[in-house]
Amino acid sequence: MPLIELSDVGKTYRSMRGASYQALKDFNLQIEPGEFLCLLGTSGCGKTTVLNMVAGFEKHTEGRITVHDRPLSGPAADRGVVFQGDDSLYPWLSALGNIEFGLRMAGIPRKERHERAHYYLELVGLKGQGHKHPAELSGGMKQRIQIARVLANEPEILLMDEPFGALDAQTRSVMQKELLSIWAATRKTVLFITHDIDEAVTLATRIGVMHAGPASKLKATIDVDLTTEQRDRTNDGYVTVYRQVHALLRDEVAIAMKRASS
Amino acid sequence: MNNRLDVLYRIGGYICGFALLFAIWHIAAVYFVRSILFPPPGRVILKAIELLQDGTLQEQVAVSLRRIMTGFAGGAAIGIPLGLAIGSFRPVRYLLEPFTEFFRFIPATAMITVAVIWFGIGEGSKIFLIIYTTVFIVTLNTAAGVGAISPNKIRAARSMGASTRQLFLYVALPATAPHILTGMRLAMGNSFVTIVAAELIAANAGLGKMIWDARLYMLVDQIFVALLTLGLLGFTADRLFRWGIYAFAGRFSPTA
Ligand SMILES: Nc1ncnc2c1ncn2[C@@H]1O[C@H](COP(=O)(O)OP(=O)(O)OP(=O)(O)O)[C@@H](O)[C@H]1O
Ligand SMILES: [Mg+2]
């Protein structure tokens, strides 16, 4: 049984001036427990919209979204979200305070909270930096704090919206490796949004490619059966998957460009 | 550390700045104006010491400060929850915005006469005026602060399991704190203006009254003592607030 299920989901945005925009239509996706699903698509196709609906931030206007076969009712602690920017961190709290936030809300005693926060701080490679405030941390460090904060809360599902989009190539590659080892250790279910094919092939167990908007839906999904060693740009298996995804995406980019210019 | 050096520089700068101010004042009074109507700093300080020794200065300062503090605390106590409510709930905003936007343009000094008619010449009218001058600025800044919280901060808290009450206490309030303190800092400046104006026009005690009485008997030195005291009090209050904003909001606050 799928953990997350989107059936014939549609989303129409209505602006205050009465104009409406149908971002998604008949969107179908099922995510199994333990899957690492990367969602790819052209800019503006509706990836964030999908994630925001699964997170419970936005209400879908058609169809059905269920988690554990139950319809969603807003955000909850079972679905942790890593945001694209760093504006979701709390600048008045230290790194450790940020990581502890969810545990504090759940009323977990201070001592246990500290232990768990320290554990995840170390897991994301920031041991000894817990006393620093977000303003004193680099972009990559802040992104790690976000990840540690979500992990410390031990959600069943991780929702990540281009979490490494703003990082430089080296940091990004380090973070990808860290995320993979964390995922291997915890076997969370991950919905990961990116527009970088390499990132998707490096991380995913399955890749979903979306059509260009408006009224976007899933175009195809590709299973990625690669071992950790095979996830390397020089590997044949890697290249094959890359080509498949690239071919699916190429047409959509062309369509999106044409729609934008007409 | 760099920080300590910075503090030293700042204190040094303040001392030099004040010394320069007194030097210019002294030169202007002794060498250029040379009038009994413009006393040099030395004479004003001597007068201040005299007034301190017989206790009148402390007395008047205490009266004015007590009025400011009471009204200011009252105004903030009304303004902060009001601003939080306006910023958080759209219907409340639409309901209350006409009030804040309307009274904002009627300065407290324009309300002095009405205040005296309503609350008499004593403490009541002064405290009313300080509350009046404080409430709107604090409300507006608080509401703007709530509006400036990035939606992702709230969303993140929600998906970490925060209840509405927790969201308010642990996200909205601390995120808005720098704006609240900025509003209070502006309100403190207004309170000084308002209290002096009110005491000049109608009062039985206070620094403004002291200036007014001195004018009647042409005690120019005493007027200058009152002016100097006002400047120093205002400066100290403002520094305390800046420090509060910095300490509370720390390194991240754009207003600190
Ligand atoms: N709140 C909103 N109101 C109106 N339209 C919106 C809103 N949010 C998104 N849209 C529109 O919906 C479409 C999909 O937006 P979305 O943010 O999901 O795209 P995306 O795939 O995440 O793009 P990107 O890769 O650039 O982040 C866009 O055309 C966008 O203009
Ligand atoms: Mg997006």
XYZ file of C-alpha atoms and ligand atoms in Angstrom:
550
model
C 0.000 0.000 0.000
C 1.416 3.415 -0.939
C 2.265 5.765 1.916
C 1.421 8.916 -0.028
C -1.183 8.851 -2.740
C -2.287 11.656 -5.045
C -5.270 10.702 -7.207
C -6.517 12.950 -10.011
C -5.332 15.955 -8.076
C -6.005 19.389 -9.503
C -4.976 22.779 -8.229
C -6.376 26.068 -9.463
C -4.971 29.286 -8.033
C -7.342 32.204 -7.860
C -5.934 35.683 -7.637
C -7.626 38.502 -5.749
C -8.576 40.153 -9.027
C -10.575 37.106 -10.011
C -8.135 35.635 -12.529
C -7.474 31.938 -12.118
C -4.626 29.681 -13.109
C -4.854 25.923 -13.257
C -1.425 24.726 -12.199
C -2.187 20.997 -11.932
C -4.780 18.710 -13.460
C -5.255 14.940 -13.104
C -2.000 14.600 -11.236
C -1.421 11.008 -10.131
C 1.449 9.794 -7.982
C 1.943 7.045 -5.448
C 4.913 6.945 -3.139
C 5.788 3.744 -1.314
C 7.263 3.695 2.201
C 11.044 4.075 2.136
C 11.134 5.457 -1.390
C 13.358 8.370 -2.349
C 11.334 10.049 -5.046
C 12.799 12.943 -6.994
C 10.347 15.163 -8.806
C 11.733 16.939 -11.839
C 10.186 19.493 -14.144
C 10.657 22.790 -15.901
C 10.484 25.975 -13.904
C 6.922 26.901 -13.016
C 5.460 23.491 -13.871
C 4.048 23.010 -10.385
C 6.621 21.047 -8.371
C 6.416 23.307 -5.339
C 2.654 23.232 -5.630
C 2.702 19.428 -5.316
C 5.006 19.563 -2.303
C 3.003 22.307 -0.597
C -0.167 20.283 -0.969
C 1.413 17.133 0.449
C 2.832 19.241 3.303
C -0.676 20.568 3.928
C 0.237 24.208 3.275
C -2.035 24.482 0.257
C -5.403 22.866 -0.331
C -5.912 20.944 -3.558
C -8.983 21.944 -5.540
C -9.747 18.562 -7.136
C -9.056 14.908 -6.486
C -7.727 13.211 -3.384
C -4.501 13.261 -1.403
C -4.000 10.655 1.279
C -1.226 9.694 3.653
C -1.669 6.239 5.200
C -4.979 6.140 3.363
C -6.249 9.116 5.353
C -7.132 12.449 3.701
C -4.891 15.336 4.699
C -5.927 18.049 7.094
C -3.186 20.655 7.146
C 0.472 20.381 8.142
C 1.523 18.001 10.906
C 4.649 16.605 12.529
C 4.558 13.398 10.459
C 5.686 15.367 7.388
C 8.874 17.363 7.884
C 9.656 20.076 5.358
C 13.047 21.392 4.252
C 12.516 24.699 2.509
C 14.475 26.056 -0.407
C 15.665 29.249 1.273
C 16.904 29.744 4.811
C 14.106 32.100 5.845
C 12.377 29.337 7.774
C 15.074 29.150 10.454
C 14.484 31.115 13.648
C 17.201 33.758 13.929
C 16.516 34.374 17.633
C 17.399 30.767 18.454
C 20.826 29.156 18.325
C 21.466 26.343 15.871
C 20.729 23.903 18.675
C 17.615 25.831 19.660
C 16.391 25.561 16.088
C 17.018 21.830 16.001
C 15.201 21.387 19.325
C 12.192 23.427 18.292
C 9.858 20.593 17.348
C 10.841 18.554 20.405
C 10.119 21.550 22.624
C 6.689 21.929 21.039
C 6.036 18.256 21.745
C 6.910 18.823 25.414
C 9.909 16.519 25.472
C 12.030 17.054 28.634
C 15.041 19.335 28.277
C 17.667 16.675 28.835
C 16.334 14.296 26.217
C 15.834 17.211 23.841
C 19.462 18.239 24.208
C 20.713 14.736 23.609
C 18.660 14.289 20.480
C 19.545 17.721 19.126
C 23.236 17.091 19.698
C 22.973 13.747 17.959
C 21.506 15.302 14.822
C 23.860 18.249 14.964
C 26.703 15.791 14.787
C 24.957 13.789 12.085
C 24.920 16.802 9.765
C 28.569 17.478 10.523
C 28.181 20.568 12.689
C 29.431 19.256 16.019
C 30.499 22.111 18.278
C 28.651 24.767 16.261
C 25.365 24.428 18.134
C 25.700 27.680 20.072
C 25.900 29.786 16.897
C 22.955 31.739 15.604
C 21.793 31.398 11.979
C 23.317 34.786 11.094
C 26.724 33.375 12.060
C 26.417 30.340 9.794
C 27.147 29.937 6.097
C 24.446 29.054 3.584
C 25.450 25.395 3.545
C 25.543 25.241 7.331
C 22.092 26.794 7.574
C 20.743 24.228 5.161
C 22.215 21.469 7.331
C 20.571 22.986 10.405
C 17.271 22.874 8.537
C 17.827 19.211 7.739
C 18.890 18.408 11.316
C 15.859 20.277 12.633
C 13.528 18.208 10.500
C 15.303 14.925 11.275
C 15.335 15.582 15.038
C 11.572 15.743 14.882
C 11.651 12.206 13.432
C 8.913 12.612 10.848
C 7.844 9.647 8.796
C 8.082 11.632 5.576
C 10.676 14.150 4.414
C 9.552 16.802 1.949
C 12.425 18.738 0.412
C 11.997 21.602 -2.036
C 15.266 22.156 -3.904
C 17.107 22.099 -0.570
C 20.527 22.427 -2.156
C 19.538 24.802 -4.933
C 21.405 27.781 -3.508
C 24.634 25.950 -2.680
C 27.869 25.874 -4.642
C 28.752 22.677 -6.509
C 31.189 21.309 -3.907
C 28.979 21.915 -0.887
C 26.030 20.545 -2.786
C 27.852 17.325 -3.563
C 28.903 16.923 0.079
C 25.343 17.543 1.240
C 23.979 15.008 -1.243
C 26.306 12.355 0.123
C 25.327 13.221 3.692
C 21.655 13.075 2.834
C 22.092 9.686 1.200
C 23.844 8.227 4.227
C 21.199 9.685 6.537
C 18.504 8.219 4.330
C 20.293 4.845 4.252
C 20.423 4.887 8.066
C 16.842 6.009 8.721
C 14.961 4.772 5.614
C 12.564 7.666 5.637
C 10.210 8.248 2.766
C 11.479 11.240 0.801
C 9.831 13.514 -1.735
C 12.636 15.605 -3.151
C 12.186 18.393 -5.661
C 14.952 19.483 -7.971
C 15.459 20.719 -11.477
C 18.939 19.237 -11.677
C 19.011 15.874 -13.461
C 22.361 14.923 -11.935
C 21.044 15.516 -8.457
C 18.010 13.340 -9.171
C 20.072 10.467 -10.585
C 22.491 10.705 -7.657
C 19.797 10.538 -5.001
C 16.592 8.925 -6.187
C 15.218 5.416 -6.128
C 12.622 6.725 -8.561
C 12.396 9.858 -10.667
C 9.159 11.535 -11.663
C 9.138 13.969 -14.576
C 6.329 16.487 -14.898
C 4.792 18.075 -17.959
C 5.197 21.794 -18.515
C 2.397 23.926 -17.069
C -0.390 24.891 -17.096
C -2.570 21.907 -16.125
C 0.571 19.917 -15.487
C 0.597 16.257 -14.578
C 3.161 13.514 -14.223
C 4.661 12.550 -17.582
C 6.526 9.417 -16.538
C 8.432 7.861 -13.685
C 11.729 6.048 -14.021
C 13.051 3.526 -11.536
C 16.662 4.048 -10.605
C 18.261 0.737 -9.737
C 21.779 1.882 -9.053
C 24.112 1.020 -6.194
C 26.000 3.734 -4.349
C 29.128 2.927 -6.382
C 27.217 3.171 -9.642
C 25.960 6.652 -8.807
C 28.813 8.320 -10.573
C 28.803 10.386 -13.721
C 31.217 8.034 -15.457
C 29.121 4.944 -14.810
C 27.170 3.443 -17.733
C 24.055 2.764 -15.682
C 24.096 6.330 -14.448
C 24.453 7.682 -17.970
C 21.571 5.549 -19.215
C 19.211 6.889 -16.570
C 20.481 10.413 -17.159
C 19.732 10.127 -20.891
C 16.217 8.789 -20.244
C 15.372 11.629 -17.912
C 16.989 14.145 -20.180
C 14.915 12.967 -23.153
C 11.696 13.240 -21.137
C 12.572 16.702 -19.933
C 13.923 18.128 -23.189
C 10.534 18.224 -24.943
C 8.909 19.849 -21.934
C 11.530 22.566 -21.825
C 10.832 23.287 -25.506
C 7.080 23.425 -24.843
C 7.557 25.682 -21.853
C 9.767 28.021 -23.876
C 7.269 28.185 -26.729
C 4.375 28.891 -24.322
C 6.349 31.572 -22.604
C 7.152 33.375 -25.856
C 3.686 33.129 -27.430
C 38.070 40.755 20.621
C 36.833 43.103 17.955
C 33.600 43.682 19.821
C 35.248 45.128 22.911
C 37.287 47.495 20.791
C 34.090 48.615 19.123
C 32.494 49.419 22.487
C 35.589 51.364 23.526
C 35.501 53.350 20.309
C 31.869 54.116 20.815
C 32.283 55.277 24.408
C 35.309 57.317 23.404
C 33.330 58.856 20.582
C 30.461 59.784 22.887
C 32.797 61.412 25.405
C 34.551 63.427 22.689
C 31.222 64.321 21.093
C 29.785 65.649 24.325
C 33.018 67.467 25.144
C 32.863 69.125 21.725
C 29.246 70.115 22.266
C 30.105 71.759 25.588
C 33.171 73.446 24.086
C 31.163 74.985 21.227
C 28.472 76.050 23.649
C 31.064 77.602 25.964
C 32.818 79.477 23.159
C 29.539 80.692 21.703
C 28.292 81.922 25.081
C 31.510 83.503 26.387
C 33.039 84.967 23.232
C 30.209 85.604 20.808
C 26.762 85.992 22.342
C 27.900 87.400 25.692
C 24.395 87.781 27.010
C 22.824 86.968 30.329
C 20.127 85.232 28.279
C 22.572 82.579 27.042
C 24.542 81.175 29.988
C 27.740 79.179 29.381
C 27.793 75.483 30.379
C 29.811 76.155 33.552
C 27.123 78.355 35.010
C 24.380 75.924 34.046
C 26.224 73.061 35.695
C 26.749 75.091 38.860
C 23.054 75.882 38.870
C 22.288 72.211 38.318
C 24.420 71.273 41.326
C 22.622 73.865 43.397
C 19.238 72.513 42.326
C 20.409 68.993 43.019
C 21.560 69.961 46.510
C 18.251 71.482 47.494
C 16.466 68.554 45.866
C 14.229 70.459 43.426
C 15.761 68.969 40.284
C 15.369 65.367 41.423
C 11.825 66.141 42.443
C 10.828 67.560 39.066
C 12.654 64.817 37.159
C 10.944 62.175 39.271
C 7.534 63.691 38.580
C 8.079 63.810 34.811
C 9.704 60.391 34.627
C 6.965 58.789 36.666
C 4.383 60.184 34.251
C 6.353 59.003 31.237
C 6.954 55.535 32.633
C 3.365 54.978 33.729
C 1.874 56.207 30.475
C 4.488 54.497 28.396
C 4.012 51.140 30.114
C 0.247 51.510 29.785
C 0.489 52.465 26.126
C 2.788 49.560 25.329
C 0.573 47.162 27.265
C -2.347 48.185 25.068
C -0.408 48.622 21.829
C 1.464 45.308 21.717
C -1.541 42.943 21.946
C -3.514 45.269 19.692
C -0.762 45.252 17.075
C -0.392 41.474 17.315
C -4.134 41.071 16.789
C -4.210 43.506 13.868
C -1.231 41.813 12.264
C -2.533 38.281 12.776
C -6.222 38.520 11.940
C -7.496 40.226 8.840
C -10.994 41.050 10.165
C -9.433 42.726 13.218
C -7.212 44.725 10.927
C -10.088 45.965 8.791
C -12.032 46.816 11.927
C -9.268 48.674 13.762
C -7.282 50.225 10.936
C -9.646 53.213 10.651
C -8.944 53.980 14.323
C -5.172 53.768 14.136
C -5.015 55.529 10.804
C -7.309 58.303 12.038
C -5.805 59.062 15.439
C -2.287 58.750 14.116
C -2.746 62.142 12.475
C -4.006 63.874 15.601
C -0.842 64.558 17.590
C -0.862 64.258 21.362
C 0.006 67.940 21.708
C -3.276 68.759 19.968
C -5.052 66.668 22.595
C -3.610 68.516 25.616
C -6.542 70.860 26.055
C -9.085 68.076 25.753
C -7.076 65.908 28.151
C -7.001 68.659 30.782
C -10.743 69.246 30.422
C -11.424 65.526 30.808
C -8.870 64.470 33.377
C -7.878 67.644 35.191
C -4.556 69.350 35.606
C -2.930 66.553 37.656
C -1.559 63.125 36.778
C -4.616 61.873 34.905
C -4.272 64.126 31.885
C -0.489 63.579 31.613
C -0.738 59.821 31.758
C -3.591 59.858 29.273
C -1.491 61.897 26.851
C 1.543 59.619 27.164
C -0.613 56.549 26.655
C -2.188 58.243 23.658
C 1.149 59.106 22.084
C 2.530 55.612 22.751
C -0.348 53.370 21.704
C -0.521 54.144 18.013
C 3.165 53.939 17.220
C 3.580 50.696 19.154
C 0.454 49.236 17.545
C 1.526 50.144 14.019
C 5.058 48.831 14.431
C 3.893 45.614 16.057
C 1.358 44.983 13.310
C 3.958 45.697 10.638
C 6.321 43.295 12.417
C 3.754 40.510 12.329
C 3.205 41.191 8.649
C 6.927 40.898 8.010
C 7.251 37.353 9.377
C 8.142 35.143 6.438
C 5.394 32.568 5.800
C 7.968 29.773 5.837
C 8.694 30.411 9.520
C 5.073 29.741 10.306
C 4.819 26.795 7.932
C 7.954 25.230 9.402
C 6.528 25.495 12.925
C 3.269 23.935 11.776
C 5.008 20.963 10.216
C 7.027 20.531 13.399
C 3.776 20.132 15.259
C 3.292 23.577 16.838
C -0.231 24.381 18.021
C -1.777 27.783 17.326
C -0.906 28.936 20.838
C 2.680 27.741 20.471
C 2.910 29.373 17.064
C 1.942 32.662 18.631
C 4.229 32.377 21.675
C 7.314 30.824 20.132
C 7.277 32.195 16.585
C 5.101 35.290 16.127
C 6.126 36.993 19.369
C 9.921 36.595 19.156
C 9.897 37.308 15.413
C 8.052 40.554 16.099
C 10.081 41.579 19.161
C 12.569 43.797 17.294
C 9.703 45.672 15.645
C 7.906 46.054 18.975
C 11.048 47.451 20.578
C 11.587 49.823 17.662
C 8.016 51.063 18.063
C 8.589 51.541 21.794
C 11.783 53.417 21.121
C 9.994 55.848 18.801
C 7.177 56.144 21.336
C 9.679 56.991 24.075
C 10.901 59.952 22.010
C 7.315 61.098 21.514
C 6.633 60.737 25.226
C 9.361 63.243 26.040
C 7.963 65.751 23.563
C 4.445 65.257 24.836
C 5.205 65.454 28.555
C 7.141 68.689 28.236
C 4.448 70.259 26.094
C 1.747 69.153 28.510
C 3.650 70.367 31.559
C 4.374 73.703 29.911
C 0.728 74.304 29.199
C -0.939 72.876 32.257
C 0.737 71.244 35.219
C 1.561 71.613 38.866
C 4.966 69.961 38.708
C 7.507 68.440 36.323
C 10.362 69.546 34.100
C 8.052 71.437 31.742
C 6.536 73.278 34.689
C 10.052 74.072 35.877
C 10.818 75.737 32.544
C 7.574 77.661 32.625
C 8.093 78.918 36.186
C 11.683 79.905 35.427
C 10.465 81.909 32.464
C 8.139 83.923 34.706
C 11.047 84.962 36.926
C 13.621 85.127 34.099
C 15.723 82.364 35.657
C 17.542 81.564 32.435
C 20.090 79.281 34.118
C 17.289 77.164 35.472
C 15.676 76.836 32.037
C 18.963 75.584 30.685
C 19.291 73.085 33.529
C 15.889 71.692 32.573
C 16.849 71.530 28.887
C 20.135 69.799 29.665
C 18.353 67.311 31.911
C 15.805 66.530 29.203
C 18.529 65.879 26.684
C 20.419 63.593 29.037
C 17.325 61.666 30.099
C 16.191 61.191 26.520
C 19.636 60.120 25.433
C 19.879 57.570 28.251
C 16.407 56.180 27.601
C 17.153 55.811 23.915
C 20.493 54.075 24.558
C 18.746 51.653 26.893
C 16.271 50.805 24.177
C 18.895 50.389 21.500
C 20.702 48.095 23.870
C 17.461 46.214 24.558
C 16.824 45.742 20.859
C 20.359 44.541 20.348
C 20.371 42.207 23.326
C 16.990 40.763 22.475
C 17.136 40.608 18.739
C 20.861 40.063 18.595
C 22.956 39.911 15.535
C 20.139 39.402 13.082
C 17.961 42.401 13.636
C 18.099 44.942 10.823
C 16.890 47.643 13.210
C 19.567 47.225 15.868
N 0.052 31.468 -4.788
C -0.056 31.413 -6.127
N -0.992 32.140 -6.763
C -1.119 32.078 -8.106
N -0.356 31.320 -8.897
C 0.596 30.573 -8.317
C 0.802 30.592 -6.900
N 1.826 29.750 -6.617
C 2.233 29.254 -7.797
N 1.496 29.741 -8.818
C 1.649 29.397 -10.234
O 1.580 27.996 -10.360
C 2.558 27.526 -11.246
C 3.408 26.476 -10.567
O 4.164 27.096 -9.521
P 5.219 26.285 -8.657
O 5.765 27.214 -7.656
O 4.571 25.058 -8.146
O 6.303 25.933 -9.754
P 7.663 25.113 -9.614
O 7.558 23.930 -10.489
O 7.972 24.886 -8.177
O 8.700 26.121 -10.263
P 10.234 26.412 -9.876
O 11.040 25.281 -10.428
O 10.542 27.679 -10.619
O 10.330 26.540 -8.408
C 3.344 28.739 -11.707
O 2.910 29.078 -13.002
C 3.014 29.796 -10.748
O 2.946 31.044 -11.391
Mg 9.459 25.637 -6.811
